[in-house]
Amino acid sequence: MTDSPGRTSPGSSPSEETDKADKAAEAAQEGRPAQWAQEQPPPGDWSASAQGPPRQRRGTGERARAQTGPGPGHGGAGGVPGQPGQPGPQAGRQHPGRPQWGRPQAPQPGVIPLRPLQAGEIVEGAVRTMRIHWRAVLGISLTVAVGTQAVATVVDRLWDRGTPELDPLGGATPETPQELVGAIGNGLGGIGVAWLLSLVGSITAAALLTVIVSRAVLGRPVTAREAWWSARPQLGRMAGLMVLVPMLLIGVFAVGIVWGLLVAAAGAEQAGMSLTALGGLAAMVVATWLWIRYSLAAPALMLEKQGVAAAMQRSAKLVRGSWWRVFGIQLISILITALVGLMAQAVVLVFDVFIHGGGGQSVADATDWASLIEIGIAAVVSSALTLPVSAGMTALLYMDQRIRRESLDVELARSASEGK
C-alpha cells in the first residue's frame, strides 16, 4: 500500500513484515538467531483508529503462527484465509476474512442430549432407556402386566356377566326391564373390574418408569427396588390423578350427548339422534384438548413432588403455546402402542391357528381357559413393551418442555456433573 503525501505509515508495510517473517523462518531452520526490529507494537492491542483490516495489523508472532498451521481452538486452515500460504483441510469451506466457529455439542450424560429435542429423539430416548436399563424396566413392566392380566383372565372366565341375553346373534332376549337392567349391571361389573385392574397397573408402571427415565437422563443406574422406594410416597396422589382425569373426560362426553338423548326421549328421535351426534363430536374435541392439556401432569407429580391439582396446573402451563406439538408426540406414542398390540395379537392368532388348525373358535370369541390364556399372553407381551415406551415418551416430553421454557438442561447438566 502506497502512503499518500504528507502522511506517515504507523509501522512497517505488510510486505516488509512478511519478508521479516520469512527471513526469521529461514534463520530458525539454519540455526541462526532472528534479527527482529528493536521496537514492536504490543501484540493484539490495536486501537479503534488503526488503519487497515485486522488481519494486516497483527503482530509478527501471530502471523508466524497463522502461516505455520492452525492454532489451538481453530478447526480451519493454516494461514490467513484468502492469502497464499498452506491451506488446511477445511479452507475451501471458509468464507475469506470471516472466522469460522464450530457449533458446540450439547452435553449428553444419559439417554438424551441436554437441549431441546425433536420428536424422533424423544422416541429414541424412550427406547434407549428400555435397552440400557432393561433389567429394571422389563422387571417392572412384566410384573405389572402379568399380575393385572392374570387377575383379569380369571375374572373374565368366572364372572357371570349376563351378556348372552344381549347378544344379537344368539341367546335369549330379556323379558322384563328388571332382567335387562340385571344383564347390563353384570356386564358393567365385569368391565369395571377390568378397568380397575388396568388402572392399578397403569398407576404403578407410570410412577416407577418415570423415576427410571429421570435417572437415565442423568446417566445414573437405577434398580427396580430403588425406583419403588422413590415412587412409593407419590402413588396415592398418582392414583387420584389417574382417576380424576378420566372422570373429567367422561363428564365432558356425558354433557355433550345428554341433550340429544333428552330430545330423543321426548319423542323427536330424528332430531335427538342428530343432536347426540353433534354433541358427541363437540365433546370429543373438548376432551382431546383437555387430555393434551393435562397429559404432562403425571411426570410433574412424580418428579416435582406435586399434588394432584398443582400437577394439573403445572401441565397446563407447560403445554400452553405448544399444544399441537405435544398432541403430535402423544399421537405417535398411541400409534406405537397400537402397532405393538396388533403385532402381539397377530402372533397369538397365528399360534392359535397353528395349534388348533383353524377349525375351532376364534381367539376373540373363545371363552375356554386355553384361549383366554393365549389372549392373556398376547396382552402381557404387548403391555411389557408398550408401557415403557409410552411412559418414557411422556416423561421425556415433560423434560423437553421444561428445557425449552425453563432451561432445565442447565440444572440437569449440573446434577449430572455433581453425581460423578
XYZ file of C-alpha atoms in Angstrom, residues 9-375:
367
model
C 2.683 4.901 7.979
C 2.375 3.906 11.658
C 4.606 0.905 11.088
C 6.207 -1.245 8.501
C 4.200 -2.274 5.491
C 2.653 -5.735 5.301
C 5.131 -6.836 2.619
C 8.061 -5.870 4.856
C 6.543 -7.774 7.781
C 6.061 -10.822 5.551
C 9.679 -10.644 4.400
C 10.818 -10.438 8.010
C 8.723 -13.434 8.942
C 10.173 -15.437 6.015
C 13.721 -14.449 6.992
C 13.035 -15.427 10.606
C 11.795 -18.827 9.497
C 14.908 -19.356 7.337
C 17.156 -18.298 10.214
C 15.414 -20.721 12.558
C 15.976 -23.566 10.073
C 19.695 -22.706 9.700
C 20.218 -22.257 13.425
C 20.934 -18.505 13.175
C 19.277 -16.025 15.565
C 16.485 -13.997 14.060
C 17.125 -10.262 13.587
C 13.959 -8.500 14.646
C 13.433 -4.787 14.889
C 14.000 -3.248 18.274
C 10.525 -1.762 18.555
C 7.411 -3.856 18.020
C 3.785 -2.959 18.661
C 2.167 -4.798 21.571
C 0.520 -7.954 20.187
C -3.279 -7.911 19.971
C -3.580 -4.350 21.314
C -4.910 -2.272 18.448
C -6.887 0.877 18.875
C -10.134 1.536 17.009
C -8.415 4.141 14.827
C -5.763 1.765 13.482
C -5.719 1.592 9.704
C -6.174 -1.484 7.589
C -8.147 -4.678 8.267
C -7.297 -6.511 11.497
C -5.530 -9.359 9.718
C -2.968 -6.851 8.308
C -2.263 -5.297 11.728
C -1.362 -8.469 13.615
C 1.986 -8.901 15.318
C 4.698 -10.944 13.686
C 4.417 -13.754 16.231
C 0.708 -14.180 15.483
C 1.369 -14.025 11.755
C 4.051 -16.696 12.036
C 1.621 -18.973 13.863
C -1.039 -18.370 11.200
C 1.416 -19.280 8.449
C 2.790 -22.423 10.045
C -0.568 -24.009 10.795
C -3.816 -23.791 12.710
C -3.618 -22.627 16.270
C -5.319 -24.247 19.210
C -9.091 -23.950 19.180
C -9.235 -23.427 15.381
C -10.632 -26.137 13.202
C -9.816 -24.465 9.905
C -6.844 -23.819 7.634
C -3.361 -22.599 8.388
C -2.585 -19.114 7.152
C -4.897 -16.171 6.651
C -7.978 -17.033 4.525
C -7.664 -15.648 1.020
C -3.869 -15.229 1.327
C -1.254 -17.548 -0.225
C 0.064 -19.989 2.282
C -0.618 -23.527 3.434
C -4.381 -24.096 3.444
C -5.840 -26.603 5.874
C -8.340 -29.332 5.039
C -11.359 -27.054 5.516
C -10.018 -23.925 3.866
C -12.266 -24.277 0.835
C -15.398 -24.134 3.021
C -14.463 -20.980 4.896
C -15.521 -17.533 3.868
C -12.463 -15.313 3.198
C -11.769 -12.996 6.087
C -14.621 -14.396 8.248
C -13.872 -16.539 11.327
C -15.498 -19.960 11.391
C -16.742 -21.281 14.718
C -17.875 -24.846 15.293
C -21.309 -25.416 16.836
C -20.837 -26.638 20.430
C -22.199 -30.054 21.161
C -24.811 -30.356 23.886
C -23.752 -32.487 26.847
C -25.291 -35.945 26.953
C -24.670 -37.706 30.240
C -27.548 -40.130 29.659
C -30.076 -41.228 27.059
C -30.791 -37.794 25.534
C -28.725 -34.697 24.741
C -29.444 -31.857 27.149
C -31.045 -29.484 24.650
C -34.477 -29.070 23.011
C -35.426 -32.393 21.448
C -37.070 -33.439 18.212
C -39.922 -35.945 18.149
C -37.657 -38.711 16.870
C -35.166 -38.073 19.663
C -37.935 -38.447 22.253
C -38.910 -41.834 20.808
C -35.252 -42.840 20.587
C -34.640 -41.767 24.181
C -37.543 -43.891 25.446
C -36.330 -46.937 23.508
C -32.733 -46.358 24.639
C -33.863 -46.203 28.252
C -35.572 -49.565 27.855
C -32.470 -51.020 26.201
C -29.888 -49.708 28.686
C -31.907 -50.259 31.855
C -33.705 -53.356 30.606
C -33.499 -55.231 33.890
C -35.382 -52.579 35.848
C -37.715 -51.572 33.003
C -38.770 -55.046 31.908
C -38.872 -56.244 35.505
C -41.428 -53.564 36.373
C -43.493 -53.808 33.185
C -43.581 -57.615 33.195
C -44.533 -57.775 36.872
C -47.343 -55.279 36.394
C -48.573 -56.866 33.150
C -48.516 -60.434 34.447
C -50.211 -59.529 37.738
C -53.035 -57.493 36.241
C -53.627 -59.793 33.289
C -53.716 -62.938 35.429
C -56.472 -61.487 37.595
C -58.292 -60.149 34.534
C -58.203 -63.595 32.887
C -59.681 -65.250 35.951
C -62.377 -62.585 36.233
C -63.181 -62.856 32.537
C -63.609 -66.626 32.819
C -65.551 -66.813 36.083
C -67.523 -63.575 36.158
C -71.231 -64.102 35.443
C -71.595 -61.137 33.148
C -75.021 -61.983 31.784
C -74.085 -60.753 28.303
C -75.610 -63.676 26.352
C -79.004 -62.070 26.855
C -77.718 -59.021 24.986
C -76.082 -60.951 22.136
C -77.858 -60.003 18.885
C -76.676 -63.233 17.188
C -77.942 -65.637 19.798
C -79.181 -66.035 23.330
C -82.497 -65.211 24.945
C -83.858 -61.703 24.949
C -84.617 -60.271 28.413
C -88.355 -60.490 29.004
C -88.667 -57.820 31.689
C -86.918 -54.485 32.352
C -85.508 -55.999 35.540
C -83.738 -58.723 33.553
C -82.356 -56.130 31.137
C -81.066 -53.980 33.999
C -79.529 -57.040 35.633
C -77.778 -58.096 32.441
C -76.406 -54.605 31.886
C -75.284 -54.434 35.509
C -73.407 -57.725 35.232
C -71.707 -56.597 32.056
C -70.723 -53.236 33.520
C -69.463 -55.011 36.637
C -67.026 -57.095 34.619
C -65.932 -54.065 32.638
C -65.456 -52.111 35.862
C -63.251 -54.805 37.393
C -61.107 -54.965 34.258
C -60.823 -51.171 34.188
C -59.831 -51.076 37.863
C -57.101 -53.657 37.335
C -55.812 -51.778 34.312
C -55.834 -48.551 36.316
C -53.796 -50.066 39.150
C -51.244 -51.414 36.681
C -51.018 -48.136 34.791
C -50.503 -46.140 38.003
C -47.720 -48.394 39.253
C -45.953 -48.714 35.926
C -46.141 -44.999 35.075
C -44.839 -43.963 38.503
C -41.881 -46.351 38.583
C -40.929 -45.940 34.919
C -40.969 -42.139 35.242
C -38.408 -42.413 38.033
C -36.227 -44.693 35.907
C -36.354 -42.291 32.945
C -35.380 -39.360 35.171
C -32.292 -41.270 36.328
C -31.490 -42.443 32.800
C -31.389 -38.835 31.572
C -28.595 -38.164 34.079
C -26.763 -41.377 33.164
C -27.251 -42.914 36.590
C -28.029 -46.600 37.128
C -31.218 -47.482 38.985
C -32.807 -50.726 40.112
C -36.481 -51.624 40.340
C -36.224 -51.582 44.141
C -34.765 -48.051 44.143
C -37.477 -46.874 41.739
C -40.145 -48.352 44.023
C -38.814 -46.633 47.144
C -38.569 -43.326 45.284
C -42.071 -43.536 43.775
C -43.956 -45.046 46.709
C -44.713 -41.762 48.546
C -46.443 -40.396 45.423
C -48.522 -43.435 44.492
C -51.612 -42.202 46.345
C -51.561 -38.857 44.567
C -50.816 -40.626 41.289
C -53.930 -42.746 41.792
C -56.012 -39.634 42.398
C -54.687 -38.059 39.210
C -55.299 -41.198 37.138
C -58.905 -41.311 38.348
C -59.645 -37.593 38.136
C -58.515 -37.017 34.552
C -60.526 -39.921 33.010
C -63.587 -38.930 35.028
C -63.214 -35.387 33.739
C -63.135 -36.642 30.148
C -66.124 -38.923 30.744
C -68.016 -35.975 32.217
C -67.335 -33.943 29.104
C -68.784 -36.703 26.918
C -71.812 -37.045 29.202
C -72.556 -33.341 28.998
C -72.130 -33.402 25.229
C -74.609 -36.204 24.483
C -77.175 -35.828 27.281
C -79.102 -33.078 25.463
C -79.644 -35.177 22.381
C -80.761 -38.130 24.499
C -83.285 -35.941 26.290
C -84.681 -34.681 22.999
C -84.941 -38.255 21.674
C -86.686 -39.365 24.864
C -89.197 -36.539 24.440
C -90.334 -38.042 21.116
C -88.231 -36.240 18.488
C -85.993 -39.208 17.716
C -84.508 -37.895 14.466
C -83.621 -34.521 15.946
C -82.390 -36.202 19.111
C -80.025 -38.520 17.239
C -78.648 -35.613 15.202
C -78.137 -33.552 18.333
C -76.482 -36.506 20.056
C -74.038 -36.986 17.183
C -73.224 -33.268 17.081
C -72.788 -33.114 20.849
C -70.594 -36.200 20.804
C -68.354 -34.653 18.154
C -68.032 -31.412 20.136
C -67.354 -33.410 23.304
C -64.594 -35.348 21.534
C -62.875 -32.099 20.534
C -63.087 -30.670 24.072
C -61.974 -33.967 25.658
C -58.952 -34.184 23.336
C -57.976 -30.622 24.201
C -58.234 -31.388 27.929
C -56.336 -34.655 27.558
C -53.365 -32.918 25.948
C -53.586 -30.033 28.413
C -53.159 -32.410 31.361
C -51.013 -35.069 29.661
C -47.826 -33.934 31.449
C -49.389 -33.939 34.916
C -48.131 -37.447 35.802
C -44.389 -36.706 35.366
C -44.864 -33.304 37.024
C -46.483 -35.023 40.006
C -43.741 -37.653 40.268
C -40.623 -35.566 39.591
C -41.652 -32.312 41.282
C -43.484 -33.983 44.198
C -46.628 -32.003 43.363
C -50.189 -32.553 44.488
C -52.938 -33.511 42.039
C -54.290 -30.011 41.414
C -50.809 -28.460 41.329
C -49.599 -31.108 38.860
C -52.542 -30.422 36.551
C -51.840 -26.682 36.672
C -48.165 -27.373 36.004
C -49.030 -29.471 32.960
C -51.352 -26.769 31.619
C -48.561 -24.210 31.966
C -46.006 -26.374 30.154
C -48.402 -27.254 27.321
C -49.599 -23.674 26.787
C -48.376 -22.449 23.406
C -47.175 -25.938 22.350
C -50.489 -27.810 22.221
C -50.117 -29.077 18.667
C -46.554 -30.253 19.219
C -47.499 -32.143 22.377
C -50.533 -33.582 20.579
C -48.378 -34.857 17.712
C -45.873 -36.584 20.001
C -48.622 -38.142 22.131
C -50.317 -39.335 18.952
C -47.055 -41.009 17.913
C -46.999 -42.752 21.298
C -50.556 -44.027 20.787
C -49.750 -45.278 17.285
C -46.667 -47.137 18.543
C -48.709 -48.718 21.330
C -51.455 -49.768 18.925
C -48.969 -51.173 16.424
C -47.169 -53.269 19.039
C -50.512 -54.503 20.381
C -51.675 -55.562 16.915
C -48.394 -57.366 16.286
C -48.716 -59.266 19.566
C -52.311 -60.222 18.782
C -51.293 -61.342 15.287
C -48.576 -63.607 16.703
C -51.056 -65.192 19.101
C -53.607 -65.637 16.307
C -51.049 -67.400 14.111
C -50.059 -69.576 17.052
C -53.714 -70.425 17.726
C -54.340 -71.361 14.082
C -51.185 -73.487 14.082
C -52.249 -75.359 17.243
C -55.962 -75.756 16.532
C -55.769 -75.901 12.766
C -58.238 -73.031 12.366
C -61.185 -75.327 12.950
C -62.122 -74.150 16.394
C -63.350 -70.885 17.785
C -61.514 -67.688 17.017
C -59.326 -66.161 19.682
C -61.608 -63.175 20.036
C -64.754 -65.266 20.643
C -63.385 -68.150 22.692
C -64.086 -68.326 26.411
C -62.277 -71.542 27.386
C -59.190 -71.419 29.572
C -56.725 -72.176 26.759
C -57.942 -69.359 24.541
C -58.134 -66.904 27.439
C -54.561 -67.774 28.415
C -53.427 -67.170 24.837
C -55.161 -63.790 24.844
